């Protein structure tokens, strides 16, 4: 799963054009939003589009489940792994 975490980190950096951040700066278990990386709702939409483009994953923006998937890199990696297993 480590490769997926690295892919996700690089996808987020690219999708959000985070110039001052490297994959090593993003801690797998830290929150992506508010605390931690400090992303906002617009960033969540961009990440959602990137997930759809890269992995074919479609998420509902207003779903509590989606909110949980976006909690951290660890949570996103679990989402991608489970999606790959079922599709």
CSV table of N, CA, C and O in Angstrom, one decimal:
chain,number,residue,atom,x,y,z
A,1,UNK,N,0.8,-1.2,0.0
A,1,UNK,CA,0.0,0.0,0.0
A,1,UNK,C,0.9,1.3,0.0
A,1,UNK,O,0.4,2.3,-0.3
A,2,UNK,N,2.1,1.1,0.3
A,2,UNK,CA,3.0,2.3,0.4
A,2,UNK,C,3.1,3.0,-1.0
A,2,UNK,O,3.1,4.2,-1.0
A,3,UNK,N,3.1,2.2,-2.1
A,3,UNK,CA,3.1,2.9,-3.4
A,3,UNK,C,1.9,3.7,-3.6
A,3,UNK,O,2.0,4.8,-4.2
A,4,UNK,N,0.7,3.2,-3.2
A,4,UNK,CA,-0.5,4.0,-3.3
A,4,UNK,C,-0.4,5.3,-2.5
A,4,UNK,O,-0.9,6.3,-3.0
A,5,UNK,N,0.1,5.2,-1.4
A,5,UNK,CA,0.2,6.4,-0.5
A,5,UNK,C,1.1,7.4,-1.2
A,5,UNK,O,0.7,8.6,-1.3
A,6,UNK,N,2.2,7.0,-1.8
A,6,UNK,CA,3.1,7.9,-2.5
A,6,UNK,C,2.4,8.5,-3.8
A,6,UNK,O,2.4,9.7,-4.0
A,7,UNK,N,1.7,7.6,-4.5
A,7,UNK,CA,0.9,8.1,-5.6
A,7,UNK,C,-0.1,9.1,-5.2
A,7,UNK,O,-0.3,10.1,-5.9
A,8,UNK,N,-0.8,8.9,-4.1
A,8,UNK,CA,-1.9,9.8,-3.7
A,8,UNK,C,-1.2,11.1,-3.3
A,8,UNK,O,-1.8,12.2,-3.6
A,9,UNK,N,-0.1,11.1,-2.6
A,9,UNK,CA,0.5,12.3,-2.2
A,9,UNK,C,1.0,13.1,-3.4
A,9,UNK,O,0.7,14.3,-3.5
A,10,UNK,N,1.5,12.5,-4.4
A,10,UNK,CA,2.0,13.2,-5.6
A,10,UNK,C,0.8,13.7,-6.4
A,10,UNK,O,0.8,14.8,-7.0
A,11,UNK,N,-0.3,12.9,-6.4
A,11,UNK,CA,-1.6,13.3,-7.1
A,11,UNK,C,-2.1,14.6,-6.4
A,11,UNK,O,-2.5,15.5,-7.1
A,12,UNK,N,-2.1,14.6,-5.1
A,12,UNK,CA,-2.6,15.8,-4.4
A,12,UNK,C,-1.7,17.0,-4.7
A,12,UNK,O,-2.2,18.1,-4.9
A,13,UNK,N,-0.4,16.8,-4.6
A,13,UNK,CA,0.5,17.9,-4.9
A,13,UNK,C,0.3,18.5,-6.3
A,13,UNK,O,0.3,19.7,-6.5
A,14,UNK,N,0.2,17.6,-7.2
A,14,UNK,CA,0.0,18.0,-8.6
A,14,UNK,C,-1.4,18.7,-8.8
A,14,UNK,O,-1.5,19.7,-9.4
A,15,UNK,N,-2.4,18.0,-8.3
A,15,UNK,CA,-3.8,18.5,-8.5
A,15,UNK,C,-4.0,19.9,-7.9
A,15,UNK,O,-4.7,20.8,-8.5
A,16,UNK,N,-3.4,20.1,-6.8
A,16,UNK,CA,-3.5,21.4,-6.0
A,16,UNK,C,-2.4,22.4,-6.3
A,16,UNK,O,-2.4,23.5,-5.7
A,17,UNK,N,-1.5,22.0,-7.1
A,17,UNK,CA,-0.3,22.8,-7.5
A,17,UNK,C,0.4,23.3,-6.2
A,17,UNK,O,0.6,24.5,-6.1
A,18,UNK,N,0.7,22.4,-5.3
A,18,UNK,CA,1.4,22.7,-4.0
A,18,UNK,C,2.9,22.8,-4.3
A,18,UNK,O,3.5,21.8,-4.2
A,19,UNK,N,3.4,24.0,-4.6
A,19,UNK,CA,4.8,24.1,-5.0
A,19,UNK,C,5.8,24.0,-3.8
A,19,UNK,O,6.9,23.5,-4.1
A,20,UNK,N,5.4,24.3,-2.6
A,20,UNK,CA,6.3,24.2,-1.5
A,20,UNK,C,6.2,23.0,-0.7
A,20,UNK,O,6.8,22.9,0.4
A,21,UNK,N,5.5,22.0,-1.2
A,21,UNK,CA,5.3,20.7,-0.4
A,21,UNK,C,5.8,19.5,-1.3
A,21,UNK,O,5.5,19.5,-2.5
A,22,UNK,N,6.5,18.6,-0.6
A,22,UNK,CA,6.9,17.4,-1.2
A,22,UNK,C,6.1,16.2,-0.6
A,22,UNK,O,5.5,16.4,0.5
A,23,UNK,N,6.2,15.1,-1.2
A,23,UNK,CA,5.5,13.9,-0.7
A,23,UNK,C,5.9,13.6,0.7
A,23,UNK,O,5.2,13.2,1.6
A,24,UNK,N,7.2,13.8,1.0
A,24,UNK,CA,7.8,13.6,2.3
A,24,UNK,C,7.2,14.5,3.4
A,24,UNK,O,7.2,14.2,4.6
A,25,UNK,N,6.7,15.6,3.0
A,25,UNK,CA,6.1,16.6,3.9
A,25,UNK,C,4.7,16.2,4.4
A,25,UNK,O,4.2,16.7,5.4
A,26,UNK,N,4.1,15.3,3.7
A,26,UNK,CA,2.7,14.9,4.0
A,26,UNK,C,2.8,13.6,4.8
A,26,UNK,O,3.2,12.6,4.4
A,27,UNK,N,2.3,13.7,6.1
A,27,UNK,CA,2.3,12.5,7.0
A,27,UNK,C,1.1,11.7,6.8
A,27,UNK,O,0.0,12.3,6.8
A,28,UNK,N,1.2,10.4,6.6
A,28,UNK,CA,0.1,9.5,6.3
A,28,UNK,C,-1.1,9.6,7.2
A,28,UNK,O,-2.2,9.6,6.8
A,29,UNK,N,-0.8,9.8,8.5
A,29,UNK,CA,-1.9,9.7,9.5
A,29,UNK,C,-2.5,11.1,9.8
A,29,UNK,O,-3.5,11.2,10.5
A,30,UNK,N,-1.8,12.2,9.4
A,30,UNK,CA,-2.3,13.5,9.8
A,30,UNK,C,-3.5,13.9,8.9
A,30,UNK,O,-3.6,13.5,7.7
A,31,UNK,N,-4.3,14.8,9.5
A,31,UNK,CA,-5.5,15.3,8.7
A,31,UNK,C,-5.0,16.0,7.5
A,31,UNK,O,-4.0,16.7,7.5
A,32,UNK,N,-5.8,15.9,6.4
A,32,UNK,CA,-5.5,16.7,5.2
A,32,UNK,C,-6.2,18.1,5.3
A,32,UNK,O,-5.7,19.0,4.7
A,33,UNK,N,-7.2,18.2,6.0
A,33,UNK,CA,-8.0,19.4,6.0
A,33,UNK,C,-7.9,20.1,7.4
A,33,UNK,O,-7.7,19.5,8.4
A,34,UNK,N,-8.0,21.4,7.4
A,34,UNK,CA,-7.9,22.3,8.5
A,34,UNK,C,-6.6,22.2,9.2
A,34,UNK,O,-5.6,22.8,8.9
A,35,UNK,N,-6.5,21.2,10.2
A,35,UNK,CA,-5.2,20.9,10.8
A,35,UNK,C,-4.4,20.1,9.8
A,35,UNK,O,-4.9,19.7,8.8
A,36,UNK,N,-3.2,19.8,10.1
A,36,UNK,CA,-2.4,19.0,9.2
A,36,UNK,C,-2.0,19.7,8.0
A,36,UNK,O,-1.3,20.8,8.1
A,37,UNK,N,-2.4,19.3,6.8
A,37,UNK,CA,-2.0,19.9,5.6
A,37,UNK,C,-2.8,21.2,5.4
A,37,UNK,O,-2.3,22.1,4.6
A,38,UNK,N,-3.9,21.4,6.0
A,38,UNK,CA,-4.6,22.7,5.9
A,38,UNK,C,-5.4,22.9,4.7
A,38,UNK,O,-5.6,24.1,4.2
A,39,UNK,N,-5.9,21.9,4.0
A,39,UNK,CA,-6.7,22.0,2.8
A,39,UNK,C,-8.1,22.5,3.2
A,39,UNK,O,-8.5,22.5,4.3
A,40,UNK,N,-8.8,23.0,2.1
A,40,UNK,CA,-10.2,23.4,2.3
A,40,UNK,C,-11.2,22.7,1.4
A,40,UNK,O,-10.8,21.8,0.6
A,41,UNK,N,-12.4,23.1,1.3
A,41,UNK,CA,-13.5,22.4,0.6
A,41,UNK,C,-13.2,22.5,-1.0
A,41,UNK,O,-13.5,21.5,-1.7
A,42,UNK,N,-12.6,23.6,-1.4
A,42,UNK,CA,-12.3,23.7,-2.9
A,42,UNK,C,-11.2,22.6,-3.2
A,42,UNK,O,-11.3,22.0,-4.2
A,43,UNK,N,-10.2,22.5,-2.3
A,43,UNK,CA,-9.2,21.5,-2.5
A,43,UNK,C,-9.8,20.1,-2.5
A,43,UNK,O,-9.4,19.2,-3.3
A,44,UNK,N,-10.8,19.8,-1.7
A,44,UNK,CA,-11.5,18.5,-1.7
A,44,UNK,C,-12.1,18.2,-3.0
A,44,UNK,O,-12.0,17.1,-3.5
A,45,UNK,N,-12.7,19.2,-3.6
A,45,UNK,CA,-13.3,19.0,-5.0
A,45,UNK,C,-12.2,18.7,-6.0
A,45,UNK,O,-12.4,17.7,-6.8
A,46,UNK,N,-11.1,19.3,-5.9
A,46,UNK,CA,-10.0,19.0,-6.8
A,46,UNK,C,-9.5,17.6,-6.6
A,46,UNK,O,-9.2,16.9,-7.6
A,47,UNK,N,-9.3,17.2,-5.4
A,47,UNK,CA,-8.9,15.9,-5.1
A,47,UNK,C,-9.9,14.9,-5.6
A,47,UNK,O,-9.5,13.8,-6.1
A,48,UNK,N,-11.2,15.1,-5.4
A,48,UNK,CA,-12.2,14.2,-5.9
A,48,UNK,C,-12.1,14.1,-7.4
A,48,UNK,O,-12.2,12.9,-7.9
A,49,UNK,N,-11.9,15.1,-8.1
A,49,UNK,CA,-11.8,15.1,-9.5
A,49,UNK,C,-10.5,14.3,-9.9
A,49,UNK,O,-10.5,13.5,-10.9
A,50,UNK,N,-9.4,14.5,-9.2
A,50,UNK,CA,-8.2,13.7,-9.5
A,50,UNK,C,-8.4,12.2,-9.2
A,50,UNK,O,-7.9,11.4,-10.0
A,51,UNK,N,-9.1,11.9,-8.2
A,51,UNK,CA,-9.4,10.5,-7.9
A,51,UNK,C,-10.2,9.8,-9.0
A,51,UNK,O,-9.9,8.7,-9.4
A,52,UNK,N,-11.1,10.6,-9.5
A,52,UNK,CA,-12.0,10.1,-10.5
A,52,UNK,C,-11.2,9.9,-11.8
A,52,UNK,O,-11.3,8.8,-12.5
A,53,UNK,N,-10.3,10.8,-12.1
A,53,UNK,CA,-9.5,10.8,-13.3
A,53,UNK,C,-8.5,9.6,-13.2
A,53,UNK,O,-8.3,8.9,-14.2
A,54,UNK,N,-7.8,9.5,-12.1
A,54,UNK,CA,-6.7,8.5,-12.0
A,54,UNK,C,-7.2,7.1,-11.7
A,54,UNK,O,-6.6,6.2,-12.2
A,55,UNK,N,-8.2,7.0,-10.8
A,55,UNK,CA,-8.6,5.7,-10.4
A,55,UNK,C,-10.0,5.3,-10.8
A,55,UNK,O,-10.5,4.2,-10.6
A,56,UNK,N,-10.8,6.2,-11.4
A,56,UNK,CA,-12.2,6.0,-11.7
A,56,UNK,C,-13.1,6.0,-10.5
A,56,UNK,O,-14.3,5.5,-10.6
A,57,UNK,N,-12.7,6.5,-9.4
A,57,UNK,CA,-13.5,6.5,-8.2
A,57,UNK,C,-14.4,7.8,-8.2
A,57,UNK,O,-13.9,8.9,-8.3
A,58,UNK,N,-15.7,7.5,-8.1
A,58,UNK,CA,-16.7,8.7,-8.0
A,58,UNK,C,-17.2,8.7,-6.6
A,58,UNK,O,-17.7,7.7,-6.1
A,59,UNK,N,-17.1,9.9,-6.0
A,59,UNK,CA,-17.6,10.1,-4.6
A,59,UNK,C,-18.7,11.2,-4.6
A,59,UNK,O,-18.7,12.1,-5.4
A,60,UNK,N,-19.6,11.0,-3.6
A,60,UNK,CA,-20.6,12.0,-3.4
A,60,UNK,C,-20.1,13.1,-2.5
A,60,UNK,O,-19.6,12.8,-1.4
A,61,UNK,N,-20.1,14.4,-2.9
A,61,UNK,CA,-19.5,15.5,-2.2
A,61,UNK,C,-20.1,15.6,-0.8
A,61,UNK,O,-19.4,16.0,0.2
A,62,UNK,N,-21.4,15.4,-0.7
A,62,UNK,CA,-22.1,15.7,0.6
A,62,UNK,C,-22.2,14.4,1.5
A,62,UNK,O,-22.9,14.5,2.5
A,63,UNK,N,-21.5,13.4,1.2
A,63,UNK,CA,-21.6,12.1,1.9
A,63,UNK,C,-20.7,12.1,3.1
A,63,UNK,O,-19.5,12.6,3.0
A,64,UNK,N,-21.2,11.6,4.3
A,64,UNK,CA,-20.3,11.5,5.5
A,64,UNK,C,-19.2,10.5,5.2
A,64,UNK,O,-18.1,10.7,5.6
A,65,UNK,N,-19.5,9.5,4.4
A,65,UNK,CA,-18.5,8.5,4.0
A,65,UNK,C,-17.4,9.1,3.3
A,65,UNK,O,-16.2,8.8,3.5
A,66,UNK,N,-17.7,10.0,2.3
A,66,UNK,CA,-16.7,10.7,1.6
A,66,UNK,C,-15.8,11.6,2.5
A,66,UNK,O,-14.6,11.6,2.4
A,67,UNK,N,-16.4,12.2,3.4
A,67,UNK,CA,-15.7,13.0,4.4
A,67,UNK,C,-14.7,12.1,5.2
A,67,UNK,O,-13.6,12.5,5.4
A,68,UNK,N,-15.1,10.9,5.5
A,68,UNK,CA,-14.2,10.0,6.2
A,68,UNK,C,-13.0,9.6,5.3
A,68,UNK,O,-11.9,9.4,5.8
A,69,UNK,N,-13.3,9.3,4.1
A,69,UNK,CA,-12.3,8.9,3.1
A,69,UNK,C,-11.2,10.0,3.0
A,69,UNK,O,-10.0,9.7,2.7
A,70,UNK,N,-11.6,11.3,3.1
A,70,UNK,CA,-10.7,12.4,2.9
A,70,UNK,C,-10.0,12.8,4.2
A,70,UNK,O,-9.3,13.8,4.3
A,71,UNK,N,-10.1,12.0,5.3
A,71,UNK,CA,-9.5,12.3,6.6
A,71,UNK,C,-8.0,12.4,6.5
A,71,UNK,O,-7.4,13.3,7.2
A,72,UNK,N,-7.4,11.5,5.8
A,72,UNK,CA,-5.9,11.4,5.8
A,72,UNK,C,-5.4,10.6,4.6
A,72,UNK,O,-6.3,10.0,3.9
A,73,UNK,N,-4.1,10.5,4.3
A,73,UNK,CA,-3.6,9.7,3.3
A,73,UNK,C,-3.9,8.2,3.5
A,73,UNK,O,-4.3,7.5,2.6
A,74,UNK,N,-3.8,7.8,4.8
A,74,UNK,CA,-4.2,6.4,5.1
A,74,UNK,C,-5.6,6.1,4.7
A,74,UNK,O,-5.8,5.0,4.2
A,75,UNK,N,-6.5,7.0,5.0
A,75,UNK,CA,-7.9,6.7,4.7
A,75,UNK,C,-8.1,6.7,3.1
A,75,UNK,O,-8.9,5.9,2.6
A,76,UNK,N,-7.5,7.6,2.4
A,76,UNK,CA,-7.6,7.6,1.0
A,76,UNK,C,-7.0,6.4,0.4
A,76,UNK,O,-7.5,5.8,-0.6
A,77,UNK,N,-5.9,5.9,0.9
A,77,UNK,CA,-5.2,4.7,0.4
A,77,UNK,C,-6.2,3.5,0.6
A,77,UNK,O,-6.3,2.6,-0.2
A,78,UNK,N,-6.9,3.4,1.8
A,78,UNK,CA,-7.8,2.3,2.0
A,78,UNK,C,-8.9,2.4,1.0
A,78,UNK,O,-9.4,1.3,0.5
A,79,UNK,N,-9.4,3.6,0.7
A,79,UNK,CA,-10.5,3.7,-0.3
A,79,UNK,C,-10.0,3.2,-1.7
A,79,UNK,O,-10.7,2.4,-2.3
A,80,UNK,N,-8.8,3.6,-2.1
A,80,UNK,CA,-8.3,3.2,-3.4
A,80,UNK,C,-8.1,1.7,-3.4
A,80,UNK,O,-8.5,1.0,-4.4
A,81,UNK,N,-7.5,1.1,-2.4
A,81,UNK,CA,-7.3,-0.3,-2.3
A,81,UNK,C,-8.7,-1.1,-2.4
A,81,UNK,O,-8.8,-2.1,-3.1
A,82,UNK,N,-9.7,-0.7,-1.6
A,82,UNK,CA,-11.0,-1.3,-1.6
A,82,UNK,C,-11.6,-1.2,-3.0
A,82,UNK,O,-12.3,-2.1,-3.5
A,83,UNK,N,-11.5,0.0,-3.6
A,83,UNK,CA,-12.0,0.2,-5.0
A,83,UNK,C,-11.4,-0.7,-6.0
A,83,UNK,O,-12.1,-1.3,-6.8
A,84,UNK,N,-10.1,-0.9,-5.9
A,84,UNK,CA,-9.4,-1.8,-6.9
A,84,UNK,C,-9.8,-3.2,-6.7
A,84,UNK,O,-9.9,-3.9,-7.7
A,85,UNK,N,-10.1,-3.6,-5.5
A,85,UNK,CA,-10.5,-5.0,-5.2
A,85,UNK,C,-11.9,-5.3,-5.7
A,85,UNK,O,-12.1,-6.4,-6.1
A,86,UNK,N,-12.7,-4.3,-5.8
A,86,UNK,CA,-14.1,-4.5,-6.2
A,86,UNK,C,-14.4,-4.2,-7.7
A,86,UNK,O,-15.4,-4.4,-8.2
A,87,UNK,N,-13.4,-3.6,-8.4
A,87,UNK,CA,-13.6,-3.2,-9.8
A,87,UNK,C,-12.5,-3.8,-10.7
A,87,UNK,O,-11.5,-4.0,-10.5
